[in-house]
Amino acid sequence: MVLKSVTESFAKTIHGLKAGHLTDRAIQRSKRMILDTLGAGFLGTSTEVFHTASQYSKIYSCNISSTVWGRPDIRLPPTYATFVNGVAIHSMDFDDTWHPATHPSGAVFPVLTALAEALPRSPKFSGLDLLLAFNVGIEVQGRLLHFAKEANDIPKRFHPPSVVGTLGSAAAASKFLGLSLTKCQEALAIAVSHAGAPMANAATQTKPLHIGNAAKHGIEAAFLAMLGLQGNKQILDLEAGLGAFYANYSPKVLPNLHSYSWLLDQQDVAFKRFPAHLSTHWVADAAACVRKRLVAEKTLLPIDHIKRIVLRIPNVQYVNRPSPDSEHEARHSFQYIACAMLLDGGITVPSFHECQINRPQVRELLSKVELEYPQDNLPSFNTLYCEISVTLKDGATFTDRSDTFYGHWRKPLSQEDLEEKFRANASRKLSCDTVESLIKIVKNLEDLEDCSVLTTLLKGPSPPEMASNSPACNNSNTNFF
């Protein structure tokens, strides 16, 4: 078969990939991504933006429904359950990050849990079905990001998950639903017309909607394609198609299925140790090292002795926030992360509570921070570094540098620490038994015969069950430093 277009090659790949194409490395890495995504989603159900999104979505109803993770009191149509769960995943910016830059999992996994629960099928959707569709959704995002050089850098115009995440969601839904090659092609075309959200909404409550909308719009694109809606069959080939989102757009036909190589085999993802923009993790890492030289353990930082703090970082303006006023601004502030780490010696979920952000000690330190942009410090998650220098009033200067932090794909979290992060996040909503059951199920997901075993646990416990949570499990302030 001679392929006529890049778009057709994507449709053929989405339709043609089978479970036998999955490699052990892709399976293992994707299971880690799924566990981390679930944890971020459960934690995110405590946020104001999740509450707003779920209240809005309650106005919709239909004959079939899906679970809102951790909320047994809320059931929504699959598209809106997907939306709300996607919002929860990104509500604290605690979800995974890939290179070229995007948050790959949040737009894909909620689609699959919603479909697995809402749509009866015989035989049942299996864990392997879910893993295949998940990997297809991740793969499509990665391949599309390689079509434009600018995608290698931290974004300036469009938030990547709102673009490629929407197509990844459509691809995963199309695969899970078993759409034909032609319908897969139509789903991609429809998804492009749903894509795109501006970076101007970074560090606001609206940014989590980018992930929720990407997930929701992708599943809608697949449903509309099933019903016969048609779009431009060369949508990925054209500068006026997907190319409208990227300068110097250069699409390429995908590899032959007989020798297919997954991008996830070649490039792992980064898992965050605290809920903030990925670039701030380099800042936290360097600041932690400087703090160890400034103070002895359990000793207060000598704020009055500090004259200036210099951060040498890449020029990423939407993470340059010298005086953050909200949790979302603090999560996107080089300055706040440096000061919080210097002051407290660690960063956890409560570090972004308003009372922590507005402490007088934090505000005093923030006033002493200066930024420098070395020419060799490029705005790419694959190459950036952070150097921090703290100068005291007596003239002494303490400097440290982070080139790679623990959790980056070059220095991945151990499975033990990844599971500990999940426990800390999920235990806010789930009993210890449920948390441990989910860890076990995800660890052996390829052997799961019926996905309903997984989706049932995602509902969360009833109130009496929550009362039995053990304190040892319910430790949401775990410090990964």
XYZ file of C-alpha atoms in Angstrom:
481
model
C 0.000 0.000 0.000
C 1.440 3.378 -1.045
C 0.716 6.074 1.527
C -0.599 9.317 0.064
C 0.072 11.595 3.032
C 1.597 12.020 6.475
C -1.911 12.079 7.913
C -2.675 8.723 6.326
C 0.533 7.262 7.740
C -0.543 8.320 11.243
C -3.995 6.806 10.740
C -2.440 3.584 9.477
C -0.138 3.440 12.507
C -2.934 4.136 14.997
C -5.144 1.508 13.366
C -2.403 -1.050 12.737
C -0.365 -1.147 15.941
C -1.043 -4.283 17.974
C -0.166 -5.408 21.483
C 2.623 -7.492 19.968
C 4.343 -4.277 18.858
C 4.761 -3.149 22.476
C 8.243 -3.556 23.911
C 9.030 -4.400 27.524
C 10.618 -0.974 28.032
C 7.599 0.865 26.618
C 5.289 -1.182 28.848
C 7.347 -0.583 31.990
C 7.755 3.138 31.363
C 4.102 3.637 30.499
C 2.995 1.859 33.686
C 5.124 4.290 35.712
C 3.473 7.175 33.845
C 0.013 5.772 34.572
C 0.699 5.382 38.305
C 2.083 8.905 38.554
C -0.864 10.311 36.588
C -3.371 8.623 38.875
C -1.629 10.042 41.947
C -1.623 13.571 40.537
C -5.294 13.175 39.652
C -6.350 12.023 43.116
C -4.409 14.844 44.755
C -5.890 17.359 42.323
C -9.442 16.623 43.462
C -8.750 18.836 46.490
C -8.160 21.981 44.403
C -10.443 24.918 43.701
C -10.101 24.558 39.929
C -11.200 20.910 40.142
C -14.226 21.932 42.193
C -15.153 24.590 39.631
C -14.748 22.188 36.691
C -16.757 19.433 38.383
C -19.565 21.813 39.377
C -19.782 23.053 35.787
C -19.782 19.497 34.370
C -22.690 18.401 36.575
C -25.116 20.254 34.302
C -24.554 17.544 31.672
C -26.093 14.088 31.814
C -26.695 11.071 29.591
C -27.632 7.407 29.831
C -24.035 6.263 30.263
C -21.583 7.639 32.786
C -18.030 7.330 34.059
C -16.227 7.840 37.344
C -14.659 11.044 38.572
C -11.552 9.689 40.300
C -11.766 9.649 44.060
C -15.319 11.031 44.084
C -17.910 8.252 44.411
C -20.586 10.956 44.704
C -19.994 12.252 41.162
C -20.671 10.422 37.899
C -20.585 12.213 34.561
C -20.936 11.461 30.847
C -17.627 9.967 29.600
C -16.549 13.196 27.855
C -17.045 15.258 31.004
C -15.568 12.669 33.371
C -12.555 12.758 31.055
C -12.499 16.571 31.232
C -12.741 16.767 35.028
C -10.141 14.051 35.616
C -7.790 15.773 33.166
C -8.210 19.057 35.026
C -7.456 17.317 38.328
C -4.255 15.788 36.927
C -2.798 19.180 35.956
C -4.389 21.299 38.684
C -1.158 21.379 40.716
C 1.290 20.980 37.808
C 2.388 17.683 39.381
C 2.043 15.502 36.259
C 4.815 14.128 34.055
C 6.805 16.070 31.446
C 8.413 14.808 28.242
C 10.869 16.113 25.642
C 10.081 17.803 23.302
C 8.155 19.698 25.924
C 4.662 18.509 26.837
C 2.706 16.805 29.620
C 1.883 13.568 27.773
C -0.161 11.390 30.117
C -2.892 13.683 31.428
C -4.604 14.080 28.069
C -4.646 10.341 27.368
C -5.197 8.198 30.450
C -8.530 9.736 31.606
C -9.934 8.998 28.147
C -9.225 5.305 28.509
C -10.582 4.859 32.038
C -13.789 6.686 31.046
C -14.291 4.554 27.937
C -13.397 1.301 29.684
C -16.050 1.948 32.303
C -18.826 3.454 30.187
C -18.835 1.283 27.089
C -19.795 -2.390 27.483
C -17.755 -4.730 25.350
C -17.342 -8.454 24.956
C -14.691 -9.506 25.635
C -13.984 -6.877 28.284
C -11.300 -4.234 27.796
C -8.084 -5.724 29.181
C -5.067 -4.108 30.755
C -3.139 -4.836 27.576
C -5.834 -3.067 25.520
C -5.416 -0.060 27.785
C -1.607 -0.108 27.611
C -1.649 -0.318 23.818
C -4.058 2.605 23.432
C -2.142 4.629 26.028
C 1.146 4.079 24.213
C -0.464 4.995 20.891
C -1.678 8.270 22.411
C 1.775 9.046 23.822
C 3.497 8.047 20.578
C 1.356 10.324 18.424
C 2.198 13.293 20.657
C 5.919 12.594 20.489
C 5.970 12.128 16.719
C 4.065 15.366 16.145
C 6.406 17.333 18.408
C 9.335 16.236 16.246
C 7.797 18.040 13.265
C 8.906 21.480 14.489
C 12.266 22.652 15.835
C 10.617 25.177 18.160
C 8.936 22.302 20.023
C 12.347 21.395 21.492
C 12.249 24.556 23.604
C 10.071 25.503 26.548
C 6.961 26.880 24.798
C 6.273 30.566 24.188
C 2.999 30.647 22.201
C 0.800 27.560 22.556
C 0.713 25.163 25.512
C 1.818 21.845 23.919
C -0.706 19.545 25.655
C -3.503 21.662 24.214
C -2.181 20.939 20.727
C -0.528 17.518 20.546
C -2.377 16.280 23.638
C -5.685 16.722 21.835
C -4.444 14.587 18.943
C -2.922 12.036 21.326
C -6.270 11.767 23.072
C -8.070 11.285 19.738
C -5.540 8.643 18.706
C -5.844 6.738 21.998
C -9.653 6.842 21.887
C -9.659 5.733 18.241
C -7.400 2.801 19.061
C -9.382 1.786 22.140
C -12.659 1.966 20.224
C -11.275 -0.037 17.302
C -11.954 2.588 14.642
C -11.144 1.858 11.024
C -8.153 3.464 9.313
C -10.452 5.993 7.620
C -12.193 6.877 10.872
C -8.813 7.291 12.622
C -7.830 9.747 9.911
C -11.068 11.696 10.360
C -10.616 11.768 14.160
C -7.197 13.416 13.747
C -8.654 16.040 11.422
C -11.487 16.820 13.827
C -9.071 16.980 16.773
C -6.919 19.633 15.099
C -9.947 21.935 14.971
C -10.289 21.486 18.747
C -6.598 22.140 19.451
C -4.692 25.062 20.904
C -4.510 27.189 24.063
C -2.224 30.193 24.659
C 0.678 30.281 27.089
C -0.711 33.575 28.431
C -2.911 31.475 30.741
C 0.088 29.781 32.370
C 0.206 30.298 36.145
C -3.570 30.782 36.328
C -6.489 28.554 37.244
C -7.246 28.210 33.539
C -4.042 26.325 32.663
C -5.312 22.970 34.073
C -8.254 23.272 31.673
C -5.756 22.803 28.828
C -5.243 19.161 29.851
C -8.914 18.581 30.606
C -9.970 20.041 27.272
C -7.315 18.090 25.355
C -8.632 14.847 26.853
C -12.283 15.798 26.311
C -11.842 17.109 22.775
C -9.893 14.027 21.721
C -12.628 11.662 22.853
C -15.214 13.909 21.166
C -13.213 13.788 17.934
C -13.265 9.976 18.002
C -17.017 9.888 18.712
C -17.744 12.361 15.903
C -15.598 10.347 13.478
C -17.571 7.230 14.454
C -20.757 9.092 13.513
C -19.394 9.938 10.085
C -18.129 13.516 10.499
C -15.357 14.289 8.032
C -12.395 16.672 7.976
C -9.363 17.473 5.848
C -7.636 14.181 5.090
C -4.247 15.925 4.901
C -4.569 17.877 8.136
C -1.086 16.904 9.396
C 0.569 17.623 6.052
C -0.460 21.242 5.784
C 0.961 24.476 7.183
C -2.654 25.591 7.370
C -3.473 22.391 9.303
C -1.449 21.327 12.330
C 1.357 23.489 10.943
C -0.631 26.566 11.960
C 0.636 26.016 15.513
C 4.349 25.796 14.664
C 6.916 27.783 12.680
C 9.132 25.852 10.246
C 6.714 22.910 10.316
C 8.189 19.825 8.620
C 5.925 16.723 8.809
C 7.260 13.228 8.177
C 5.695 9.876 7.345
C 5.836 7.413 10.256
C 8.067 4.307 10.214
C 6.836 1.030 8.760
C 4.882 -1.086 11.236
C 7.115 -4.088 10.606
C 10.082 -2.275 12.121
C 8.284 0.132 14.410
C 10.311 1.834 17.170
C 8.468 3.548 20.026
C 9.675 6.991 21.083
C 9.066 6.001 24.699
C 11.761 3.358 24.216
C 14.215 6.112 23.325
C 13.115 8.939 25.649
C 11.788 8.528 29.193
C 9.679 11.169 30.951
C 10.446 13.333 33.978
C 8.506 12.773 37.202
C 8.218 15.747 39.532
C 9.046 15.609 43.228
C 6.947 18.651 44.055
C 3.986 20.313 42.285
C 5.482 23.103 40.163
C 6.763 23.873 36.671
C 9.514 21.457 35.676
C 12.166 24.165 35.199
C 11.890 25.102 38.877
C 13.181 21.659 39.855
C 16.680 22.641 38.764
C 16.364 25.756 40.941
C 15.232 23.729 43.952
C 18.064 21.244 43.471
C 20.749 23.949 43.374
C 19.169 25.889 46.251
C 19.085 22.764 48.438
C 22.836 22.317 47.959
C 23.566 25.950 48.852
C 21.354 25.731 51.929
C 23.355 22.785 53.271
C 26.449 24.973 53.190
C 24.709 27.940 54.815
C 23.067 26.282 57.792
C 23.440 23.237 59.958
C 20.586 20.740 60.057
C 17.432 22.094 61.745
C 18.993 25.559 62.041
C 17.128 28.580 60.709
C 18.446 30.280 57.601
C 20.229 33.539 58.565
C 17.982 35.796 56.449
C 19.359 39.010 57.970
C 22.881 38.020 56.861
C 21.918 37.535 53.196
C 22.668 40.461 50.877
C 21.640 39.057 47.496
C 20.575 35.863 45.733
C 21.449 35.415 42.066
C 19.763 32.780 39.878
C 21.414 31.971 36.545
C 18.658 30.365 34.537
C 17.246 30.212 31.001
C 15.103 33.126 29.878
C 11.604 31.709 30.384
C 9.424 34.717 31.062
C 6.307 32.929 32.259
C 8.334 31.363 35.101
C 9.856 34.741 36.017
C 7.525 35.877 38.803
C 9.364 37.980 41.395
C 6.369 38.398 43.699
C 3.795 35.621 43.219
C 0.329 36.306 44.590
C -1.296 32.881 44.185
C -0.474 29.194 44.357
C -0.478 29.011 40.556
C 1.952 31.922 40.233
C 4.175 30.401 42.928
C 4.309 27.122 40.987
C 5.615 29.169 38.039
C 8.176 31.270 39.896
C 11.913 30.628 39.794
C 12.215 33.142 42.611
C 9.663 31.612 44.945
C 10.996 28.075 44.576
C 14.552 29.251 45.343
C 13.445 31.179 48.426
C 11.149 28.424 49.728
C 13.924 25.861 49.423
C 16.521 28.113 51.056
C 14.144 28.917 53.888
C 12.553 25.520 54.553
C 15.021 22.965 53.208
C 12.267 21.191 51.247
C 9.222 21.778 49.095
C 5.959 19.898 49.543
C 2.301 20.293 48.632
C 1.628 22.762 51.519
C 4.522 24.965 50.317
C 2.040 26.487 47.864
C -0.648 27.345 50.381
C -1.336 31.080 50.557
C -0.119 31.349 54.135
C 3.257 29.921 53.100
C 3.625 32.116 50.019
C 2.892 35.299 51.988
C 5.203 34.700 54.965
C 7.257 37.816 55.822
C 10.469 35.766 55.649
C 9.630 34.652 52.101
C 8.815 38.196 50.998
C 12.082 39.473 52.453
C 14.080 36.824 50.587
C 12.176 37.465 47.355
C 13.254 41.114 47.461
C 16.887 39.991 47.347
C 16.627 37.757 44.259
C 18.174 38.752 40.936
C 18.020 36.831 37.660
C 20.780 36.381 35.096
C 20.428 34.670 31.718
C 23.713 33.066 30.564
C 23.856 32.753 26.787
C 24.636 29.043 26.978
C 21.610 28.319 29.191
C 19.028 27.529 26.535
C 15.281 27.156 27.354
C 15.082 23.407 26.797
C 14.218 20.763 29.369
C 16.921 18.605 27.809
C 19.828 21.041 28.300
C 18.998 23.799 30.800
C 20.783 24.245 34.111
C 20.447 26.434 37.182
C 23.238 28.104 39.110
C 22.508 29.922 42.346
C 24.804 32.243 44.280
C 23.966 33.514 47.756
C 26.108 36.440 48.914
C 26.198 37.368 52.595
C 26.685 40.855 53.994
C 30.224 39.922 55.069
C 31.107 39.311 51.409
C 31.125 35.511 51.491
C 29.425 33.896 48.475
C 28.066 30.356 48.247
C 27.431 28.969 44.754
C 26.062 25.696 43.466
C 24.773 24.402 40.154
C 22.283 21.761 39.048
C 22.576 20.215 35.597
C 20.171 17.323 36.230
C 17.795 16.821 39.150
C 16.541 13.542 40.584
C 13.347 12.757 38.669
C 14.602 14.015 35.297
C 14.749 11.407 32.504
C 18.544 11.386 32.809
C 18.226 10.608 36.525
C 14.862 8.860 36.877
C 12.993 8.281 40.113
C 13.395 4.788 41.489
C 10.293 2.614 41.452
C 10.275 2.797 45.246
C 10.214 6.607 45.253
C 7.631 6.734 42.462
C 5.338 4.480 44.491
C 5.966 6.585 47.593
C 4.924 9.704 45.673
C 1.760 7.907 44.579
C 0.991 6.886 48.161
C 1.450 10.457 49.378
C -0.848 11.839 46.671
C -3.529 9.150 46.489
C -3.918 8.652 50.247
C -5.690 11.992 50.493
C -8.698 10.359 48.817
C -8.239 6.611 49.135
C -7.857 4.079 51.902
C -4.481 2.411 52.382
C -5.855 -0.858 51.061
C -7.098 0.796 47.879
C -3.801 2.628 47.384
C -1.835 -0.592 47.670
C -4.279 -2.436 45.410
C -3.848 0.212 42.711
C -0.060 -0.023 42.922
C -0.291 -3.779 42.476
C -2.780 -3.582 39.589
C -0.759 -0.997 37.660
C 2.446 -2.952 38.255
C 0.837 -5.970 36.587
C -1.431 -4.108 34.191
C -0.490 -6.168 31.141
C -1.904 -9.252 32.916
C -5.235 -7.646 33.886
C -8.094 -9.403 32.090
C -10.829 -6.879 32.884
C -10.256 -3.122 33.265
C -13.336 -2.846 35.477
C -11.135 -4.107 38.320
C -9.122 -0.903 37.897
C -11.979 1.523 37.240
C -13.919 0.280 40.283
C -11.012 1.236 42.544
C -10.767 4.699 40.960
C -14.173 5.649 42.364
C -12.735 5.972 45.849
C -14.153 4.706 49.120
C -17.385 5.559 50.853
C -17.108 7.931 53.878
C -17.024 5.070 56.453
C -14.130 3.490 54.585
C -12.251 6.796 54.541
C -12.484 6.981 58.314
C -10.357 3.846 58.564
C -7.349 5.370 56.760
C -4.172 4.760 58.721
C -1.904 7.748 59.533
C 1.096 5.918 58.083
C -0.547 5.824 54.678
C -2.041 9.298 54.761
C 1.220 11.249 54.487
C 0.629 13.862 51.815
C 3.564 16.044 52.902
C 6.250 13.615 51.813
C 9.462 15.485 50.970
C 11.331 13.892 48.085
C 14.530 15.846 48.669
